[in-house]
mmCIF file of N, CA and C in Angstrom:
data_model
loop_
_atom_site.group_PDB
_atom_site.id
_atom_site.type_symbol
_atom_site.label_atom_id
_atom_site.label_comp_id
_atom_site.label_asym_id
_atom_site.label_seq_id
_atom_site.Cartn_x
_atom_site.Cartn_y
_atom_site.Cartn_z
ATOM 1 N N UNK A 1 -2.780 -3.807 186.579
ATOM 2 C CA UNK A 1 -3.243 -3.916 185.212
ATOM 3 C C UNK A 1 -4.624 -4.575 185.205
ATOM 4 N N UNK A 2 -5.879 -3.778 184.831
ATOM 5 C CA UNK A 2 -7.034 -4.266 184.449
ATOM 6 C C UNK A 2 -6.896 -5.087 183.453
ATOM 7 N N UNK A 3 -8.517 -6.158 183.727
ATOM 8 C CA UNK A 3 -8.272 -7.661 182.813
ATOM 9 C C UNK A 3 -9.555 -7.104 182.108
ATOM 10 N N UNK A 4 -9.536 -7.290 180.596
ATOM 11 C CA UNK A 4 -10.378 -6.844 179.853
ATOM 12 C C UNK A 4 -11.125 -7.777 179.598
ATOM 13 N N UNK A 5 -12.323 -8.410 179.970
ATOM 14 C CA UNK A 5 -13.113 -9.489 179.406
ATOM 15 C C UNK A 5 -13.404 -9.644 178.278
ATOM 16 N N UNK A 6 -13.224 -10.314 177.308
ATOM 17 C CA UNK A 6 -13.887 -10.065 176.128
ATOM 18 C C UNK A 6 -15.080 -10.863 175.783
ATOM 19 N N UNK A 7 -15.958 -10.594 174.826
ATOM 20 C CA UNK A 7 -17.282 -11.566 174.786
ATOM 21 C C UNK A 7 -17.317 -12.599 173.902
ATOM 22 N N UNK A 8 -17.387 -13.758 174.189
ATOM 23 C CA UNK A 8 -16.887 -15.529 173.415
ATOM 24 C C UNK A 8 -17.446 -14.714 171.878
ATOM 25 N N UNK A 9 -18.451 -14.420 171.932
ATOM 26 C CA UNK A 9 -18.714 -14.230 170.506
ATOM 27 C C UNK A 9 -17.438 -13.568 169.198
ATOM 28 N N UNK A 10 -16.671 -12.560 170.195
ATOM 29 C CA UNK A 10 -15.404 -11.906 169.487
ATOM 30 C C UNK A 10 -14.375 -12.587 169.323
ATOM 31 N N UNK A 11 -14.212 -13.572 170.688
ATOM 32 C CA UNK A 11 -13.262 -14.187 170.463
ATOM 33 C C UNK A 11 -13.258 -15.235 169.104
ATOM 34 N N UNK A 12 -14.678 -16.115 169.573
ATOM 35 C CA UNK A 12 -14.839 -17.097 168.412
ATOM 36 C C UNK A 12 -14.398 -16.307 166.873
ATOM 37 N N UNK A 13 -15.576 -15.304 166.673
ATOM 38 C CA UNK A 13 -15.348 -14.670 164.955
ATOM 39 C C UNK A 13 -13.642 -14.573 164.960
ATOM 40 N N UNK A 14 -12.807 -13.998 165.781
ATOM 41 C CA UNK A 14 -11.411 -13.804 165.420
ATOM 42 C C UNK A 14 -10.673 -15.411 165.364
ATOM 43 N N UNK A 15 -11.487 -16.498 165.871
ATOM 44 C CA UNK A 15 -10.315 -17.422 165.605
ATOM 45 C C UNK A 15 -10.727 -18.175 164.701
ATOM 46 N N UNK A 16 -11.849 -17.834 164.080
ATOM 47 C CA UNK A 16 -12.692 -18.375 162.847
ATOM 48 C C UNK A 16 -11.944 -17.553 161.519
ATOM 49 N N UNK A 17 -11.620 -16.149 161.824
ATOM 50 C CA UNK A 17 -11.173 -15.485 160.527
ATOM 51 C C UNK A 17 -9.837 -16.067 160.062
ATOM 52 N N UNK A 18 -8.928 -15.798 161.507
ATOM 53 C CA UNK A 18 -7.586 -16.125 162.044
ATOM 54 C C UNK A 18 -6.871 -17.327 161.070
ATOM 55 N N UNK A 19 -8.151 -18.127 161.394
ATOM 56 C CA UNK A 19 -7.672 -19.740 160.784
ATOM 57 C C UNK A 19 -8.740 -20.286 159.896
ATOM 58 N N UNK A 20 -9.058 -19.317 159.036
ATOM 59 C CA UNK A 20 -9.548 -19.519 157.677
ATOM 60 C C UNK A 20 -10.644 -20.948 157.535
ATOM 61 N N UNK A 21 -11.308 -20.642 159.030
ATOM 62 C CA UNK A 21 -12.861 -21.179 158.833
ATOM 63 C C UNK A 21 -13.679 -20.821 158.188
ATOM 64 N N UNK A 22 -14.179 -19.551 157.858
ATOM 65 C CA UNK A 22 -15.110 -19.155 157.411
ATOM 66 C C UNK A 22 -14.701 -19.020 156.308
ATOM 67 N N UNK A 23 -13.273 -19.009 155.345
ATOM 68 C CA UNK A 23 -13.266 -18.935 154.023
ATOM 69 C C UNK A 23 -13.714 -20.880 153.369
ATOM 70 N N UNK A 24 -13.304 -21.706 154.274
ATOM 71 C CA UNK A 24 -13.419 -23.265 154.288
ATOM 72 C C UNK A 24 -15.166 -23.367 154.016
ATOM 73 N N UNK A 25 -15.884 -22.711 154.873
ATOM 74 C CA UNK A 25 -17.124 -22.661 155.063
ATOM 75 C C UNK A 25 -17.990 -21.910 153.832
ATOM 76 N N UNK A 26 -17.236 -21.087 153.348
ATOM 77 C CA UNK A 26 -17.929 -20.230 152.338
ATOM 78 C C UNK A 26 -17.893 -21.011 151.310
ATOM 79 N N UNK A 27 -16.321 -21.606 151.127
ATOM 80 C CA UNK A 27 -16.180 -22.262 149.812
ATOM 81 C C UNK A 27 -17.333 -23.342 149.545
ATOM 82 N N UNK A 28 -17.504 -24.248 150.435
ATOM 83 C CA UNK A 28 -18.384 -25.413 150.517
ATOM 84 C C UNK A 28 -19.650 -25.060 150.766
ATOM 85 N N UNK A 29 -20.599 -23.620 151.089
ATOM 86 C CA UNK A 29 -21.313 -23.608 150.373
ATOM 87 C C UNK A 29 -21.608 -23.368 148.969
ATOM 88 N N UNK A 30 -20.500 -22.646 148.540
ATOM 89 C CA UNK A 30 -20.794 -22.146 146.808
ATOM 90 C C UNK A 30 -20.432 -23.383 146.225
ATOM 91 N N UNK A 31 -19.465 -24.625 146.696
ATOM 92 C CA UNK A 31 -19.675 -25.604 145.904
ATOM 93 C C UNK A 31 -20.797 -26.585 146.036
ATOM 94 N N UNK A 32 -21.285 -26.434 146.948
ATOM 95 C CA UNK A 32 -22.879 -27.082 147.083
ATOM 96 C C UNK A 32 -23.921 -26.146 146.384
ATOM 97 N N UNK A 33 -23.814 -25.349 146.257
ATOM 98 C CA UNK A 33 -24.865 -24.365 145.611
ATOM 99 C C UNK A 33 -24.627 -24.719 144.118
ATOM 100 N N UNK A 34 -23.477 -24.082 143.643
ATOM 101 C CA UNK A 34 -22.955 -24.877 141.883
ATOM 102 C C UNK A 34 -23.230 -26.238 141.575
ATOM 103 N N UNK A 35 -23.440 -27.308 142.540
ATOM 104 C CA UNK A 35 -23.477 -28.842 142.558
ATOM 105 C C UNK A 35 -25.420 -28.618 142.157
ATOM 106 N N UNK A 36 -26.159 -27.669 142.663
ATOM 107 C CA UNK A 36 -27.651 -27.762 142.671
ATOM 108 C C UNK A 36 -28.032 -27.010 141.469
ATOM 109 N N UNK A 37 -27.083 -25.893 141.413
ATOM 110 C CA UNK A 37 -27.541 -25.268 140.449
ATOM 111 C C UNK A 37 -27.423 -25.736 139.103
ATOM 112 N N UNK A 38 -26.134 -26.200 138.592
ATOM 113 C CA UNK A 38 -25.609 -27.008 137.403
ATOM 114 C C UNK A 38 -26.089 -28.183 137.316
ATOM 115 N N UNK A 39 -26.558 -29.073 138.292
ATOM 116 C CA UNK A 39 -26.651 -30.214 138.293
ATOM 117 C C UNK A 39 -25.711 -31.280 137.910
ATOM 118 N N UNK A 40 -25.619 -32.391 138.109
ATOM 119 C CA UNK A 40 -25.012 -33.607 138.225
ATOM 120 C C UNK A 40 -24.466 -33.846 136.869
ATOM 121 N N UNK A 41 -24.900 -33.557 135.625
ATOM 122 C CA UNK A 41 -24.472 -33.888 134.554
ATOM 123 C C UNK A 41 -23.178 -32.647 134.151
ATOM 124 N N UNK A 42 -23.432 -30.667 134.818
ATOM 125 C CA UNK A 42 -22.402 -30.791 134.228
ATOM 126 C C UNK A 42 -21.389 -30.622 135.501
ATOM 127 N N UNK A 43 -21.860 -30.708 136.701
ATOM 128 C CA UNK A 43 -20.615 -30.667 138.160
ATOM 129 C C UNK A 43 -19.889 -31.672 137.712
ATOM 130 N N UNK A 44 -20.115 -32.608 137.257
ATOM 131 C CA UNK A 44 -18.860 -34.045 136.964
ATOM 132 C C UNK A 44 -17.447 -32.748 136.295
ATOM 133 N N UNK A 45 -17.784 -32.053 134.958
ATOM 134 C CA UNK A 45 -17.127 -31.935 134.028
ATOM 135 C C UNK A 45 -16.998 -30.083 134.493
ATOM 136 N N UNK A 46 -16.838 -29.418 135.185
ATOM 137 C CA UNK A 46 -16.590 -28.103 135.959
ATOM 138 C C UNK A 46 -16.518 -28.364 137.946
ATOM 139 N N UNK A 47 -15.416 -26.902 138.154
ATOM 140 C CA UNK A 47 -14.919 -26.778 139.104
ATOM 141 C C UNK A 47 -14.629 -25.829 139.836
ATOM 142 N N UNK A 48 -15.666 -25.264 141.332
ATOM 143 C CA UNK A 48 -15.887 -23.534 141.202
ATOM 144 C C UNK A 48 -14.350 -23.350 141.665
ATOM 145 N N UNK A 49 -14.270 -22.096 141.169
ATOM 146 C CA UNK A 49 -12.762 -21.524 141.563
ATOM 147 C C UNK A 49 -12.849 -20.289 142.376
ATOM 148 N N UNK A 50 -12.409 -19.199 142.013
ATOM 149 C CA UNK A 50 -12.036 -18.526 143.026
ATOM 150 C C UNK A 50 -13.206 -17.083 143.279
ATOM 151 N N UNK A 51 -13.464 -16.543 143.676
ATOM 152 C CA UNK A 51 -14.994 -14.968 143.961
ATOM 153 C C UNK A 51 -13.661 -13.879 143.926
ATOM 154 N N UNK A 52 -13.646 -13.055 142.829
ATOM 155 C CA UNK A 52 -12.951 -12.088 142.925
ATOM 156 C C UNK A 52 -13.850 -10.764 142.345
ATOM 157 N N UNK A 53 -14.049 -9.522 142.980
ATOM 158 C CA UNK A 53 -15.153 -8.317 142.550
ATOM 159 C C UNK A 53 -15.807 -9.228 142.024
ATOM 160 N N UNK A 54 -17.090 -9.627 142.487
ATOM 161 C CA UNK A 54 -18.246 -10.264 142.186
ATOM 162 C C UNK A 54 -18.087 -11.522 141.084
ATOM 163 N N UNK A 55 -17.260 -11.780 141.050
ATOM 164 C CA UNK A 55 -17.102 -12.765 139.409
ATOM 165 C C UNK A 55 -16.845 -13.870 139.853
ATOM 166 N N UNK A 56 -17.821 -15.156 140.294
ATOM 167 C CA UNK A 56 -17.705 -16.126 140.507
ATOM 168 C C UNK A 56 -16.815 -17.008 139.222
ATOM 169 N N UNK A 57 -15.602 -17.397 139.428
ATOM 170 C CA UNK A 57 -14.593 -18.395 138.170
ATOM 171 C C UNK A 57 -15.156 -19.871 138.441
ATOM 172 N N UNK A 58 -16.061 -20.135 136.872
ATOM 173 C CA UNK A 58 -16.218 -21.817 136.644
ATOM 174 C C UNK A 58 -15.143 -22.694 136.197
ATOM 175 N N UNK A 59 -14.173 -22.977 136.259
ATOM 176 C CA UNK A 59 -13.499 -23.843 135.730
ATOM 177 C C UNK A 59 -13.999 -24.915 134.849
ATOM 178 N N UNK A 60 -13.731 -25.195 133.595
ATOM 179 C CA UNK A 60 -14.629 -26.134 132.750
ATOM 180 C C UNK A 60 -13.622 -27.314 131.728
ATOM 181 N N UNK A 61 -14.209 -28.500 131.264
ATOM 182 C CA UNK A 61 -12.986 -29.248 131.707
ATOM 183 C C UNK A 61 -12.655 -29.628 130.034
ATOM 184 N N UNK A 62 -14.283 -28.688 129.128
ATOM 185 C CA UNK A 62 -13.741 -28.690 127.807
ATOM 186 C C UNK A 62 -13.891 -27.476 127.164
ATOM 187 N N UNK A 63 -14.261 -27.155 125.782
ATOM 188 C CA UNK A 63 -14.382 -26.390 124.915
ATOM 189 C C UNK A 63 -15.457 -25.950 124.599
ATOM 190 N N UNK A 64 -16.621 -27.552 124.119
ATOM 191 C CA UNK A 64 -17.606 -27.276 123.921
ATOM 192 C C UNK A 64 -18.486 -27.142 125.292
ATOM 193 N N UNK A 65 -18.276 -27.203 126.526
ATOM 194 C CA UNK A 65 -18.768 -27.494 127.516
ATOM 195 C C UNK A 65 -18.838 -25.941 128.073
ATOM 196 N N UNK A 66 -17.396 -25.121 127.842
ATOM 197 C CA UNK A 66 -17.629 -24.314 127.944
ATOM 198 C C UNK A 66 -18.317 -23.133 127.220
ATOM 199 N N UNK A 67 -18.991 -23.541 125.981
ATOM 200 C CA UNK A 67 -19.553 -23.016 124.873
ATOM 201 C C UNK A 67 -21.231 -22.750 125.536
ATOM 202 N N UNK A 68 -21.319 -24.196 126.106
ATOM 203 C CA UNK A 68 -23.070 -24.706 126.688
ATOM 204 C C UNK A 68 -23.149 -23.921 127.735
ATOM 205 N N UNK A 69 -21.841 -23.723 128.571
ATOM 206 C CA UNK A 69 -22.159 -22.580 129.738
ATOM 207 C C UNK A 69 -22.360 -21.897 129.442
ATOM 208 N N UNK A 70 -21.965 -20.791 128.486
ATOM 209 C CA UNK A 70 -21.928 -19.611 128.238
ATOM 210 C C UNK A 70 -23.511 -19.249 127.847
ATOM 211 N N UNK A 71 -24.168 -20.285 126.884
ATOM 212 C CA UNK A 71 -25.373 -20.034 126.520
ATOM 213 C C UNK A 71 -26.244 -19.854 128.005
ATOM 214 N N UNK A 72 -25.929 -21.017 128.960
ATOM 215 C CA UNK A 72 -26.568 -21.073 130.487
ATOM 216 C C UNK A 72 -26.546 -20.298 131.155
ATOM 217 N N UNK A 73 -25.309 -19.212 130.901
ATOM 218 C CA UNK A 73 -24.992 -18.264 131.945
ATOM 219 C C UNK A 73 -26.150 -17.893 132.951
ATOM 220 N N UNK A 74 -27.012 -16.839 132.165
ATOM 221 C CA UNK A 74 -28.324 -16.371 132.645
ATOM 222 C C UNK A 74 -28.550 -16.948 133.884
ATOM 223 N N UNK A 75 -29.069 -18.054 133.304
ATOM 224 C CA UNK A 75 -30.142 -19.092 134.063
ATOM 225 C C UNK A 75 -29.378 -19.392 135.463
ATOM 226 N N UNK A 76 -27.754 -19.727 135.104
ATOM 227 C CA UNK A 76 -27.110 -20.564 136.183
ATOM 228 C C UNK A 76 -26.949 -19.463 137.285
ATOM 229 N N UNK A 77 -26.629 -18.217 136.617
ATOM 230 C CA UNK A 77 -26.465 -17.035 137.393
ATOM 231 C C UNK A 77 -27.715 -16.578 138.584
ATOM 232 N N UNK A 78 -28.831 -16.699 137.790
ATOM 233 C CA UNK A 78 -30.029 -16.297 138.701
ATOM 234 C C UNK A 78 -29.801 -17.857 139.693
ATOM 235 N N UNK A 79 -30.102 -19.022 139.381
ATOM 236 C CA UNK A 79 -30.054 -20.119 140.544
ATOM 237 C C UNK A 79 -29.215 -19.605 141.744
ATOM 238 N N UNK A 80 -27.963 -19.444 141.362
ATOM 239 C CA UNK A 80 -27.053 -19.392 142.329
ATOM 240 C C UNK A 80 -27.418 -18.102 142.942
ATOM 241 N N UNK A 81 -28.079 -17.287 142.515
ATOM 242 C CA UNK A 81 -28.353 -16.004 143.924
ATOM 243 C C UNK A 81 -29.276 -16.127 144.306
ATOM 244 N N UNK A 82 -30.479 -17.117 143.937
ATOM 245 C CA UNK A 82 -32.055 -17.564 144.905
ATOM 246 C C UNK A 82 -30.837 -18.575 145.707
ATOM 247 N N UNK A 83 -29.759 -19.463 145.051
ATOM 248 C CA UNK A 83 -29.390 -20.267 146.768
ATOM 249 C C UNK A 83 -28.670 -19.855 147.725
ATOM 250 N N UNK A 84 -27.388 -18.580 146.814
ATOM 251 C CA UNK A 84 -26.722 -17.839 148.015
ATOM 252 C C UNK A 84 -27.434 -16.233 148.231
ATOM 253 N N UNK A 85 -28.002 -15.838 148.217
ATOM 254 C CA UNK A 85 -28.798 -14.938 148.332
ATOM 255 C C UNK A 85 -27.943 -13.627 149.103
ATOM 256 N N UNK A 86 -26.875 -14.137 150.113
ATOM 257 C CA UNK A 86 -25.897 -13.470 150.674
ATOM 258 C C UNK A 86 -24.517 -13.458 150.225
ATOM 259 N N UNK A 87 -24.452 -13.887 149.060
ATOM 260 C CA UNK A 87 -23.088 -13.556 148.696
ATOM 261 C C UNK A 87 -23.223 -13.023 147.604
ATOM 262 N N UNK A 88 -22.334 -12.236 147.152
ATOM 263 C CA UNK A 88 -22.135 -10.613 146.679
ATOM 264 C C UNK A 88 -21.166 -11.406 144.836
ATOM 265 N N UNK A 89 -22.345 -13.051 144.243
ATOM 266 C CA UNK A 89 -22.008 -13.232 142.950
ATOM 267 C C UNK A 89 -22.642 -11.958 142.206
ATOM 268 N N UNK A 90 -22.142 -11.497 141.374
ATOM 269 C CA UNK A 90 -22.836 -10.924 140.430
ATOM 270 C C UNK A 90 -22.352 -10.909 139.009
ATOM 271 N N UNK A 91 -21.342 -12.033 138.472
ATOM 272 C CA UNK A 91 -21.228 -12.640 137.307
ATOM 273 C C UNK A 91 -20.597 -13.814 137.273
ATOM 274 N N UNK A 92 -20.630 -14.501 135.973
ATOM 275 C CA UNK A 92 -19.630 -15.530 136.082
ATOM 276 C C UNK A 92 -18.988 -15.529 135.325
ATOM 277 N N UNK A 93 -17.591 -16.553 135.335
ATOM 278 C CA UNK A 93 -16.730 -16.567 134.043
ATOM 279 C C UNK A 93 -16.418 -17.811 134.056
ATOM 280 N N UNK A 94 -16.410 -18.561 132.854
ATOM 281 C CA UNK A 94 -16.021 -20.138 132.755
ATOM 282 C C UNK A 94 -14.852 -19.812 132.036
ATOM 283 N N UNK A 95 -13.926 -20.824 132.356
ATOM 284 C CA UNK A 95 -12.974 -20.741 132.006
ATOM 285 C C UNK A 95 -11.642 -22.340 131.720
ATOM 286 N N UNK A 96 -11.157 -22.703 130.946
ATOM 287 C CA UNK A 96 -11.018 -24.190 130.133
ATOM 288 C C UNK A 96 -9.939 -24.191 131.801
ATOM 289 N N UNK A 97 -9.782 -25.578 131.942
ATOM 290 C CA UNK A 97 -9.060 -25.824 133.295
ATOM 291 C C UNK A 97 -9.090 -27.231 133.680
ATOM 292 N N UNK A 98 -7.803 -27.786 134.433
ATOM 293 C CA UNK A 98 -8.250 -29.105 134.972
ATOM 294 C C UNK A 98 -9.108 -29.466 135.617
ATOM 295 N N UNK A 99 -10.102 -30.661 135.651
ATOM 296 C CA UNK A 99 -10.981 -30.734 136.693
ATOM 297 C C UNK A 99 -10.862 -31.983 137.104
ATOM 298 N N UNK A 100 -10.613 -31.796 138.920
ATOM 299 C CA UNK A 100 -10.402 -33.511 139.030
ATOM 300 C C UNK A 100 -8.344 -33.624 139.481
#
């Protein structure tokens, strides 16, 4: 029985997918990206959630807060694709939720 070498690079990506490094890794950039883009006043009071078909989910922790996003959308939308430039946001949705 021939021994198939494989190349570290394949191995690594499969034990990175395997064991949900790179979803750990993705997450924590889009929450560092939302932390720059929103800034400090409203990251306290929102919480990114989940990338499903392009629709980045804001979690937001009121009513009127989520009212101020909605007007922001635009703006927050373009930030976040000059910082992730490689990930495939192409809307958002805020949505009332615990935060914290």
């Amino acid at each position: 029985m021939a021994n198939n070498p494989r190349h570290i690079s394949d191995v690594l990506t499969e034990f990175m997918v395997r064991y949900g490094y790179t979803r750990q890794r993705w997450a924590g950039a889009v929450e560092e990206a939302w932390a720059e883009a929103a800034g400090p006043g409203l990251t306290s009071a929102t919480r990114v959630g989940r990338l499903h078909r392009g629709v980045l989910e804001i979690l937001v922790a009121s009513s009127p807060l989520l009212q101020e996003l909605t007007f922001q959308k635009t703006d927050l939308l373009h930030r976040l694709r000059r910082l992730l430039p490689d990930q495939p946001i192409q809307d958002l949705r805020f949505r009332l939720g615990r935060i914290g």
